[in-house]
Coordinates of C-alpha atoms (C1' of nucleotides) in Angstrom, one line a residue:
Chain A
X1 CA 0.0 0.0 0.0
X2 CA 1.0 3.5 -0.5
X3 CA 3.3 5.6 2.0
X4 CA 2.1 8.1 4.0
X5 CA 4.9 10.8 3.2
X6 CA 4.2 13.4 5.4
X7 CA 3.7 12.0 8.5
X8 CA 7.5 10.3 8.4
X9 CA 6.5 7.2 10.6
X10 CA 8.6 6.4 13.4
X11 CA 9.2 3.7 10.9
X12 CA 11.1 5.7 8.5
X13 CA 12.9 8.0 10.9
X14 CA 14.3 4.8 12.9
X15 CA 15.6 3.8 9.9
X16 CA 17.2 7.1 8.5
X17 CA 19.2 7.0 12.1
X18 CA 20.2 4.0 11.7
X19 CA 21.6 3.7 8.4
X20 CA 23.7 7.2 9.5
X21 CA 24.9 5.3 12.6
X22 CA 25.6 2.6 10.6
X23 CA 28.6 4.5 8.4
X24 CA 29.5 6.3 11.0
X25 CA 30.4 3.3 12.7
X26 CA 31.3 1.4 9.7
X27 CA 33.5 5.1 9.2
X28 CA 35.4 4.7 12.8
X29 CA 35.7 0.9 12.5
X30 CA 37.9 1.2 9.1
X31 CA 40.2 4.1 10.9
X32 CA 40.6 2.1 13.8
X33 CA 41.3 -1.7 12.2
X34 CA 41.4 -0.9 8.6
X35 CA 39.3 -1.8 5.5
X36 CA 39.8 -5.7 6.1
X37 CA 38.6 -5.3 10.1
X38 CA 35.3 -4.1 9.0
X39 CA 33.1 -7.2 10.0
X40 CA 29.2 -6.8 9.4
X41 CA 28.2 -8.5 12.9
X42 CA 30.6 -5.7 14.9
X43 CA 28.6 -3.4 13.1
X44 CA 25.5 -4.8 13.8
X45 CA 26.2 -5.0 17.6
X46 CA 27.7 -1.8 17.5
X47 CA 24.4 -0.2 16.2
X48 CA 21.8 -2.1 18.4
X49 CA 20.5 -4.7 15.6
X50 CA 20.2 -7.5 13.9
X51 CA 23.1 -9.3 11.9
X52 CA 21.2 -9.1 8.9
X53 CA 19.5 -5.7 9.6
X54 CA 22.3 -4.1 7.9
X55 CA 21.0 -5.4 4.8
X56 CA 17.9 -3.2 5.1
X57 CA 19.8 -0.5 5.5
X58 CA 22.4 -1.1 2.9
X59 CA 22.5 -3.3 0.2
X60 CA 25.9 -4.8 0.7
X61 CA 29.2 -3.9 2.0
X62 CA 30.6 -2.5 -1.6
X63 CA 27.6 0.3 -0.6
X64 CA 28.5 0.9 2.9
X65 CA 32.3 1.4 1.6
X66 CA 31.2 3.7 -0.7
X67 CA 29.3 5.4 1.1
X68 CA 31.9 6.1 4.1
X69 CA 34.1 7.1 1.1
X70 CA 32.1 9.5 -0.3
X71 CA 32.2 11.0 3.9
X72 CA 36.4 10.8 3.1
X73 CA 36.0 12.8 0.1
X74 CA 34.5 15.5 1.2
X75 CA 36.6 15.9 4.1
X76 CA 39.5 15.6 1.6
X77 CA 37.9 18.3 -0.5
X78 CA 37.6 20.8 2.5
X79 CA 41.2 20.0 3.1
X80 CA 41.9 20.9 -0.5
X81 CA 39.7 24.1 -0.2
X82 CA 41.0 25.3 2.8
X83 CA 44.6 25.3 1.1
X84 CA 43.8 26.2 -1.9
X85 CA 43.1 30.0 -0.6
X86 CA 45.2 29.9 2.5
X87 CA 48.6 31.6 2.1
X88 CA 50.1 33.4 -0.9
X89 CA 48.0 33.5 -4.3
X90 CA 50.7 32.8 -6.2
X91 CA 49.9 29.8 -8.5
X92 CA 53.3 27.5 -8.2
X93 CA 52.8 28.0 -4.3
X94 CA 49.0 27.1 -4.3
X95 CA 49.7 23.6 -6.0
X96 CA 52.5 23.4 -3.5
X97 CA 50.4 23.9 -0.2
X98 CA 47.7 21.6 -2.3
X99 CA 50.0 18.4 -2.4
X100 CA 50.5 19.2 1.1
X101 CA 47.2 19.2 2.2
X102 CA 46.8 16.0 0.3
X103 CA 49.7 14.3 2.4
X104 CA 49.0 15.7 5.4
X105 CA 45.1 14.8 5.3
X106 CA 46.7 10.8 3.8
X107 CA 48.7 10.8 7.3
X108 CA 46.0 11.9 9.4
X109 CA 43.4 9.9 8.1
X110 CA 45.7 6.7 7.1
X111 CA 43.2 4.0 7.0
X112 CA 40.0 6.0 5.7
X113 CA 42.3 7.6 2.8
X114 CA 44.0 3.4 2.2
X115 CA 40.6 2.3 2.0
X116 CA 39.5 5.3 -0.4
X117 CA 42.1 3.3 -3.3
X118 CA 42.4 -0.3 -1.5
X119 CA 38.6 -1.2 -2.1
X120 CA 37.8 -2.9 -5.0
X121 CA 33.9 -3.8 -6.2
X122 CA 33.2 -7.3 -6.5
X123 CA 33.2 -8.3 -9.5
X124 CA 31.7 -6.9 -12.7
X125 CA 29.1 -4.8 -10.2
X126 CA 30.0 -0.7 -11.2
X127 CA 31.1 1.8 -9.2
X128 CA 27.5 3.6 -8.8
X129 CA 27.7 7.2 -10.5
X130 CA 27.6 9.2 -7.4
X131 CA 30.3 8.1 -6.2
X132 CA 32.5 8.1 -9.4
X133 CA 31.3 12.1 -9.2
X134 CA 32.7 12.5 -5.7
X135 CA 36.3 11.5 -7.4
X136 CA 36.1 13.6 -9.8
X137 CA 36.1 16.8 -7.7
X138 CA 39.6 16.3 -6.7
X139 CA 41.2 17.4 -9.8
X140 CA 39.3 20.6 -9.9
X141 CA 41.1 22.1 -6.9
X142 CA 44.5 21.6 -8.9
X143 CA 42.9 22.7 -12.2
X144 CA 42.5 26.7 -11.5
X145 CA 46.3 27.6 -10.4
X146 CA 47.3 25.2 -13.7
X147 CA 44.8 27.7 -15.6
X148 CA 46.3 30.3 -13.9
X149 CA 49.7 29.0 -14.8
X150 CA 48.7 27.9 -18.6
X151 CA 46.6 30.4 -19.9
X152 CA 46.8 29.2 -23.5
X153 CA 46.3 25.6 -23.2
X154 CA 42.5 24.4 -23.4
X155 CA 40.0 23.0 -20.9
X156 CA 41.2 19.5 -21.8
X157 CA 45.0 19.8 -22.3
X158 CA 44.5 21.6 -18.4
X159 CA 42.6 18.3 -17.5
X160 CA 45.2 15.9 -18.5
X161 CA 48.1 18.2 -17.3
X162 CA 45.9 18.0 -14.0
X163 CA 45.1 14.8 -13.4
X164 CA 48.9 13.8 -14.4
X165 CA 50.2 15.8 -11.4
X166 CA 47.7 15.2 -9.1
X167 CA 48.6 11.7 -9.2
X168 CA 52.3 12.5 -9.1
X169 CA 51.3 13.9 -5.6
X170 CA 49.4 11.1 -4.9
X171 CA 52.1 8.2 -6.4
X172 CA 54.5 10.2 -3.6
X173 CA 52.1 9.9 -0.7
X174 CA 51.3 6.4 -1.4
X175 CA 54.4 5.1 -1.6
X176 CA 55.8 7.1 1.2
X177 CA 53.3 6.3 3.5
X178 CA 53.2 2.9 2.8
X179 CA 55.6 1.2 5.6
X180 CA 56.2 -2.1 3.1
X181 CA 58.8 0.4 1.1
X182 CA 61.1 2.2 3.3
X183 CA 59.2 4.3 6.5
X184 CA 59.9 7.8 5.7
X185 CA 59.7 10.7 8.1
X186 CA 56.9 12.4 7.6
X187 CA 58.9 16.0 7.3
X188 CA 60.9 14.4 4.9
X189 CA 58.2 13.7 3.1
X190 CA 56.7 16.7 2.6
X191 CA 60.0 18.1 2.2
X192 CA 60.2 15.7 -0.6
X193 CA 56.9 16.6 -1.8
X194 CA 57.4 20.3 -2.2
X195 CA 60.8 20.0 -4.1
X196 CA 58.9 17.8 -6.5
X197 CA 56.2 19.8 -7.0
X198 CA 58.1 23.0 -7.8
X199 CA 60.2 20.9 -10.1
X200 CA 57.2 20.0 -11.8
X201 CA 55.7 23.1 -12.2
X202 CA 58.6 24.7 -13.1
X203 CA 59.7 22.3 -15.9
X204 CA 56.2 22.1 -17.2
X205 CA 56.2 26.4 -17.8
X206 CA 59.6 25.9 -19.4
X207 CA 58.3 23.5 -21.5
X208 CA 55.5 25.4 -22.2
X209 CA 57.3 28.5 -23.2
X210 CA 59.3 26.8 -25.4
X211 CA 55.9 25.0 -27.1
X212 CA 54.5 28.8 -27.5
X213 CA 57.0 31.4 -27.9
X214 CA 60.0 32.5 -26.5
X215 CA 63.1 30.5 -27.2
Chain B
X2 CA 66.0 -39.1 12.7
X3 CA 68.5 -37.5 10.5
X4 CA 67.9 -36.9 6.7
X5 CA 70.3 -38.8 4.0
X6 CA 70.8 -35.0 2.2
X7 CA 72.9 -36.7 -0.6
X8 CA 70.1 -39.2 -1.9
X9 CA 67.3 -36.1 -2.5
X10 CA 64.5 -38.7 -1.4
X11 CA 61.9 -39.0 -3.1
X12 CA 59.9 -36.9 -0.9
X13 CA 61.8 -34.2 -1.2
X14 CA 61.8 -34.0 -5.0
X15 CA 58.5 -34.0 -5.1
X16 CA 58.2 -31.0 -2.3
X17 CA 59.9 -28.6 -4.4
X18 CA 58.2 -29.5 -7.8
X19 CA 54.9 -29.5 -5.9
X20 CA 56.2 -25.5 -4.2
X21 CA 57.1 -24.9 -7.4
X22 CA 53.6 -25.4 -9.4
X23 CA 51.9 -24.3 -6.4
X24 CA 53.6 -20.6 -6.9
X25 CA 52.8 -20.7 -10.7
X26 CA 49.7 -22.1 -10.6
X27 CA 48.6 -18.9 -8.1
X28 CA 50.6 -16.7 -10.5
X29 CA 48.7 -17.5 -13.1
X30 CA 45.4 -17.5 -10.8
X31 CA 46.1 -13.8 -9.9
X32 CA 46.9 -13.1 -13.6
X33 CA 43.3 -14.6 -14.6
X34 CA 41.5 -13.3 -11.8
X35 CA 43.0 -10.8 -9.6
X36 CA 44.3 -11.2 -6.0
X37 CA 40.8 -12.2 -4.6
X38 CA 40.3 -14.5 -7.2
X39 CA 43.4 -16.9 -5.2
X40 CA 41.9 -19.5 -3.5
X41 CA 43.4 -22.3 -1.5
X42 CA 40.9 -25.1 -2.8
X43 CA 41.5 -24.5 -6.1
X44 CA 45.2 -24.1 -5.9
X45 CA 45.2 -27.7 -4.3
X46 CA 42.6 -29.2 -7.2
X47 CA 45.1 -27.3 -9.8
X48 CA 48.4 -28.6 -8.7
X49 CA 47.0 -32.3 -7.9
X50 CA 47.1 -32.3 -3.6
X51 CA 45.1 -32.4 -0.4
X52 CA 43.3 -28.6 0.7
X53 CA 45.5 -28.9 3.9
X54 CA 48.7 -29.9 1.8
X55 CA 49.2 -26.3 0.5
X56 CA 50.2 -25.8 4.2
X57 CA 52.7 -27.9 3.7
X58 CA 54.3 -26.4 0.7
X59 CA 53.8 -22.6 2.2
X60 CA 53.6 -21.0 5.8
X61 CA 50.2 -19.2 4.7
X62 CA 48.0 -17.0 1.9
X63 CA 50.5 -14.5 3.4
X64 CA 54.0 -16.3 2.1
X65 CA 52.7 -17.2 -1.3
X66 CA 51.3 -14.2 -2.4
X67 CA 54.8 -12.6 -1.8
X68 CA 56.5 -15.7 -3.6
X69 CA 54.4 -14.7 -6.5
X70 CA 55.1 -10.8 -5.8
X71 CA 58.9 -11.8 -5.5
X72 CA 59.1 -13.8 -9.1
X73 CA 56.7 -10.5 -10.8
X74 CA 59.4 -8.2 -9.0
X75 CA 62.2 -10.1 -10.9
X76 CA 59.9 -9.6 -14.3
X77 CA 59.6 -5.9 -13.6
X78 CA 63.0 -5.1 -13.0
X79 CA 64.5 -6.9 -15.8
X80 CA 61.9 -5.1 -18.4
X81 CA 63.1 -2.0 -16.3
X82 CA 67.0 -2.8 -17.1
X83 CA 66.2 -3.6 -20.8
X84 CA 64.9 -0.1 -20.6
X85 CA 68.3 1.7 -18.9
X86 CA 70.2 0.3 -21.7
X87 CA 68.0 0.5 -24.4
X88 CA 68.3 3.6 -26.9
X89 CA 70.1 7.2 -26.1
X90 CA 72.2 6.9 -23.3
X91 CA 70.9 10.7 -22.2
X92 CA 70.4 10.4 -18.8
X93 CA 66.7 12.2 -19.3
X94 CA 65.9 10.1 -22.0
X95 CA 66.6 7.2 -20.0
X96 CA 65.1 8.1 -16.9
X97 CA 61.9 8.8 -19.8
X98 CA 62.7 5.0 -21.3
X99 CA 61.8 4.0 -17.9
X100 CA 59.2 5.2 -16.8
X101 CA 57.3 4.4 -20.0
X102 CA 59.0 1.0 -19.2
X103 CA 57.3 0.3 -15.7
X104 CA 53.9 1.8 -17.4
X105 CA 53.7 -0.7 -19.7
X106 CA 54.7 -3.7 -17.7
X107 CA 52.1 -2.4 -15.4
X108 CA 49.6 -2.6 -18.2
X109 CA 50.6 -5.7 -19.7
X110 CA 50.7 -7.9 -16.2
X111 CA 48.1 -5.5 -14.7
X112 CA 46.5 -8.3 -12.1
X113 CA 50.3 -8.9 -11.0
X114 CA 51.2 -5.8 -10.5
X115 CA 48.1 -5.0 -8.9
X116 CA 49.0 -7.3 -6.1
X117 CA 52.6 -5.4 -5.2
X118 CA 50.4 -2.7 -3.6
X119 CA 47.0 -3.8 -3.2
X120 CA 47.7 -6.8 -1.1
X121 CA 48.5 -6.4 3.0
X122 CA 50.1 -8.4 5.3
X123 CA 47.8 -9.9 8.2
X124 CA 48.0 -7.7 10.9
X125 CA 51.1 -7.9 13.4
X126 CA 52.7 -9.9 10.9
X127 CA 55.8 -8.2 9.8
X128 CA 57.1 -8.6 5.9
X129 CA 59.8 -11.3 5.7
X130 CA 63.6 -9.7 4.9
X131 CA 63.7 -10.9 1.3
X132 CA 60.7 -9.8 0.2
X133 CA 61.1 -6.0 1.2
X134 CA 64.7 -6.7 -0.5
X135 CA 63.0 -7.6 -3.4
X136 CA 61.1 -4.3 -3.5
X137 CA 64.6 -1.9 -2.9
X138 CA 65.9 -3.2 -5.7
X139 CA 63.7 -1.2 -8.5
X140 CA 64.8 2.5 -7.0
X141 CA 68.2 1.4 -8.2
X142 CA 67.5 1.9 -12.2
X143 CA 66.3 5.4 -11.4
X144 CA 69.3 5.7 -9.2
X145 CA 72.4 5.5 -12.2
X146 CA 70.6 8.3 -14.3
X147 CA 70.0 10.8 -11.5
X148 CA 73.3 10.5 -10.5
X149 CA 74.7 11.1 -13.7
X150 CA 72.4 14.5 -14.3
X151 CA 73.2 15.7 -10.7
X152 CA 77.0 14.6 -10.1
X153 CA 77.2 17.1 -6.7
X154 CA 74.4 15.6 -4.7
X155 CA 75.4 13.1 -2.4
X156 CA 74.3 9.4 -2.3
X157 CA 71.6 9.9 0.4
X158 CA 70.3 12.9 -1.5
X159 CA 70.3 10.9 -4.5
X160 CA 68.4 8.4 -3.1
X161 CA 65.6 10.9 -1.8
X162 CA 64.8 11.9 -5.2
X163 CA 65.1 8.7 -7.5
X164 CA 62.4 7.4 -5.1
X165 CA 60.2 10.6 -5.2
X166 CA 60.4 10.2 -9.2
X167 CA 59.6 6.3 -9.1
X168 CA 57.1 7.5 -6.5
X169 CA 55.6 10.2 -8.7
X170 CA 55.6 8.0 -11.9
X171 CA 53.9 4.8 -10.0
X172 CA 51.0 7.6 -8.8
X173 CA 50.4 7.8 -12.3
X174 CA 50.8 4.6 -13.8
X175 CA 48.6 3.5 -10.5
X176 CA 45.5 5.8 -11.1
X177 CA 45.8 6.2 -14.8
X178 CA 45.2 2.5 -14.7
X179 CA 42.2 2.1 -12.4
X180 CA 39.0 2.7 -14.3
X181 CA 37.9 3.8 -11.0
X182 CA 39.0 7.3 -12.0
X183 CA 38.4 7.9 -15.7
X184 CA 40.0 5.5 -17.9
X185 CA 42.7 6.4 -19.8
X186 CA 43.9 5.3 -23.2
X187 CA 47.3 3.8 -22.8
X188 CA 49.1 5.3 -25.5
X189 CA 47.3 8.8 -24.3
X190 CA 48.9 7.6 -20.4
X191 CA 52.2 6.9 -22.3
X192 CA 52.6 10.7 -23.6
X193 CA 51.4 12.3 -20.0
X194 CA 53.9 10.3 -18.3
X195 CA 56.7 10.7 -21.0
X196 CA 55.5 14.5 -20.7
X197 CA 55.7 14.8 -17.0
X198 CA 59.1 13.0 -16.4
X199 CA 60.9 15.3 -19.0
X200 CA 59.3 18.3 -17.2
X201 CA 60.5 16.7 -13.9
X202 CA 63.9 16.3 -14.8
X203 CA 63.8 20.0 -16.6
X204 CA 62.7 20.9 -12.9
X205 CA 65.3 19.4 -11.4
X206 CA 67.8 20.5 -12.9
X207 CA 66.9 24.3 -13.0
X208 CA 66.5 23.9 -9.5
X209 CA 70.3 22.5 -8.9
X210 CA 71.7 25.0 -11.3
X211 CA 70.5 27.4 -9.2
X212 CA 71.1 26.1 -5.8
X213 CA 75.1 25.1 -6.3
X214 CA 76.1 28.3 -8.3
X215 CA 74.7 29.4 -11.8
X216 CA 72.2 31.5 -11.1
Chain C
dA21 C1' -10.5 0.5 19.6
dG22 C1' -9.6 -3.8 17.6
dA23 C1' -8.9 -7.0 14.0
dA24 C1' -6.8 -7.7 9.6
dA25 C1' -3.3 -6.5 6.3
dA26 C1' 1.1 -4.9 5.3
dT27 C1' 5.7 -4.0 6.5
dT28 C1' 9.9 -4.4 9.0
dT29 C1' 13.1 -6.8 12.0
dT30 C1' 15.1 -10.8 13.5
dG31 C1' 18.5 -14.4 14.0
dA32 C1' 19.1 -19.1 12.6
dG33 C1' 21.2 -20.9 8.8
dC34 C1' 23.9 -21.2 4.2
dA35 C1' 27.9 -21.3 1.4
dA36 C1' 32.6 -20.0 0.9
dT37 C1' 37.1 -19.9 2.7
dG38 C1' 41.6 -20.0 5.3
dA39 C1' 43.5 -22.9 8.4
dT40 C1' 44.2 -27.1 11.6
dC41 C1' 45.1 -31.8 13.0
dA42 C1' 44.2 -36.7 14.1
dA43 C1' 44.3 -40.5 11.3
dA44 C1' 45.9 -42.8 7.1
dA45 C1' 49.4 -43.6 3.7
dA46 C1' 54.0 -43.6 2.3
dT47 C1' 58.9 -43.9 3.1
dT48 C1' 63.0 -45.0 5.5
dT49 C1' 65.5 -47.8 8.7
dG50 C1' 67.3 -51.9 10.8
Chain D
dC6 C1' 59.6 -57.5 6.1
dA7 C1' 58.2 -55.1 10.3
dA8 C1' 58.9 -51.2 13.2
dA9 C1' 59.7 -46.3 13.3
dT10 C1' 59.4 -42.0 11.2
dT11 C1' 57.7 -38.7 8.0
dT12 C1' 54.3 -37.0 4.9
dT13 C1' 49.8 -36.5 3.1
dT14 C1' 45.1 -36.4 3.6
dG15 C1' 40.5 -34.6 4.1
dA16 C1' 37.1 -34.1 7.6
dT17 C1' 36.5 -30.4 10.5
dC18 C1' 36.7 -25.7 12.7
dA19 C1' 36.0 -20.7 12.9
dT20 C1' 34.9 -16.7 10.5
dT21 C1' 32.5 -14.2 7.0
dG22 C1' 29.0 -12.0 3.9
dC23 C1' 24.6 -12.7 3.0
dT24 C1' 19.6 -14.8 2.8
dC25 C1' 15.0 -15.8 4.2
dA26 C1' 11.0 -17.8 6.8
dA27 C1' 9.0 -16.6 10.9
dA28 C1' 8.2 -13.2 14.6
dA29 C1' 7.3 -8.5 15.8
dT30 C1' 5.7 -4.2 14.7
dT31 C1' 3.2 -0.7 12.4
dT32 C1' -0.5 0.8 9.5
dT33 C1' -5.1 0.5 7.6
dC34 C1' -9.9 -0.3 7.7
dT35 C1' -14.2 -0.5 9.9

DNA sequence: AGAAAATTTTGAGCAATGATCAAAAATTTG
DNA sequence: CAAATTTTTGATCATTGCTCAAAATTTTCT
C-alpha cells in the first residue's frame, strides 16, 4: 500500500538513524582496524541490531564502503579548499600547499584515505555514479592555479596536465606512507613533496614557453 | 631421525616440484582473476594435492602471495633494465625510457602488478627480509641516471629523489590504470607520463643549477 | 478501539574460505 | 619385512558476507 509521506512514521525515521549510525560506525571501525577489520556483525552490535539488519539498511558492504568514502572525500575536499586559498595566491605555491594538504590529510586519516584506493567492487558490479562524481572533484582544486599558470592551453590539455600531477602527488604519498617500502619521516616527506612539485611546475612552464613562444 | 641429504629422497623432490607449481599455478590464478580470485581449494585441485597440503608447501596466503610478488618483481625489474640500456644513453631520455618502461609492464601484467600494492600483510605480521629486498631493488635503475644528471648531490640525497620520481611516476601509472578514475587510453597515459618525467627532470635541474652556483 | 493487512526486523542458517590436526598412507630404517 | 618416522590427507573448525522464513511491529480499515 501507499506511504504516508508526510507524517515520516517512526518507521522511516528509525531507519534514516540507523543507516547514519551505521557509516558512522562502519567510518570509525575502518580508521581504527582498517578496511579488512570491518566485520558486518561488529557493526550490527555496534548499532543495536540485527546481523542481517544491515541489509535493510544497505544493500551490501561494496555500498556501505562507498558510502563512508564518499564522507572521506568530502573531508578531503575541504582540506583541499582550505589550502587552496590559504597563504600566498601565487599559483606555483597554491599547488605546492595543495599536495600538502593531500599528504597531510593521507597521514591523518591513514586508514580511511588506504581504503578510499584499497577497495575494489566485486566483480563486474560498477562503481555507482555518485560516487564516481565524488572522485572527480579532486582534480578541480589543482585545475584553477594550472589555468592560472597555462593560460593558452585548453579545458582539456589543463585536464590531463591535472590529473597527471595530481597523481604524481598522490604516487608520492602512497608510496611514502606505505611502511612495506622504506618508512619515511613524515617532514621528509613533505619536504620531498614540495621539491617535486616546484620541479614540476617549473619544468612544465619551461616546456611550455618553449611550445608557444619564447626561445 | 637424521635426513640422508645426498640421496634427494623421493619426498623431497616431489616438495619442491609440488612448491614450485603451487607458486605458478597462483601466478597464473592472480593473472586470470585478480588477487581475490586466489583460493586455496582451487590451488590444491590445480596442482593435484590435499586442501591442507598447500600448508605444507607454504607457511600461509601471506608467504605465497609474496613468492608470486617476488618472481613478478624479478619480471619488472628486468623489463626496467632492458629499458636503462635500451636507446640514447641521455640520462633524461633514460630516466623517460623507464618510466614508459614500468607503465607498460604495469599494463601488460596489470592483475600482478596490482598485487605489489594492493595486497597487505595480516596484521602484526611483519614482511619477511627478502621480500622487502626484493622491492629496494627497483629504485636502483632510477638511481644510475639521476646521478649522472646531478653529479654534486650526495648518495643519500640521490636516493631521496630517484624514489620521489619512481614514486611520482607509480601515482600515475597506478591511477591512470584504475577505471575507477576515468580510464585512460594507454598510449594517451604513455605521452602524460613521458611529458611529466621530462618536465620533472627540466625541474630538477633548473633547480640544482640554481642552488650550487649558476644563477 | 480492535482486527486484519502490510511492512519491518530478527537471527538461525547457508555457502565459501583460510586454516588445523588426528588418522591414514608412504617412506625410511634396521 | 616389520617397526619407526615422516608426509599426506580430508574431515572439521571458525569466520564471514549474506539470505529468508518466521516473529514482531506498524498501518489500515471498519
Amino acid at each position: 500500500m501507499i506511504k504516508n509521506l508526510v507524517k515520516m512514521p517512526k518507521t522511516l525515521e528509525r531507519r534514516e538513524k540507523l543507516r547514519s549510525d551505521l557509516i558512522l560506525a562502519a567510518e570509525r571501525m575502518i580508521a581504527a582496524r582498517g578496511l579488512s577489520g570491518l566485520k558486518t556483525r561488529d557493526l550490527a552490535r555496534e548499532i543495536g541490531c540485527a546481523n542481517g539488519a544491515v541489509y535493510n539498511l544497505v544493500a551490501d558492504m561494496d555500498e556501505l564502503i562507498l558510502r563512508v568514502g564518499s564522507r572521506t572525500l568530502l573531508r578531503l575536499d575541504e582540506a583541499l579548499s582550505a589550502a587552496e586559498s590559504a597563504g600566498e595566491p601565487s599559483p606555483q605555491e597554491t599547488l605546492v600547499r595543495i599536495a600538502l594538504a593531500y599528504c597531510d590529510f593521507a597521514a591523518e586519516n591513514l586508514q580511511l584515505w588506504r581504503a578510499l584506493f584499497e577497495h575494489r567492487m566485486e566483480a563486474d558490479k560498477v562503481v555507482p555514479d555518485w560516487s564516481v562524481q565524488d572522485q572527480m572533484q579532486l582534480f578541480r582544486h589543482i585545475y584553477q592555479p594550472l589555468a592560472a599558470l597555462f593560460p593558452k592551453r585548453s579545458r582539456e590539455e589543463l585536464g590531463i596536465t591535472a590529473r597527471g600531477l595530481f597523481s604524481a602527488v598522490h604516487g608520492m604519498v602512497a608510496l611514502g606512507l606505505e611502511q612495506k617500502l622504506v618508512a619515511v619521516p613524515l617532514p621528509a616527506l613533505r619536504k620531498e613533496i614540495a621539491g617535486l612539485v616546484r620541479a614540476m611546475s617549473d619544468g612544465l612552464i619551461a616546456r611550455d614557453v618553449e611550445r608557444s613562444g619564447g626561445g
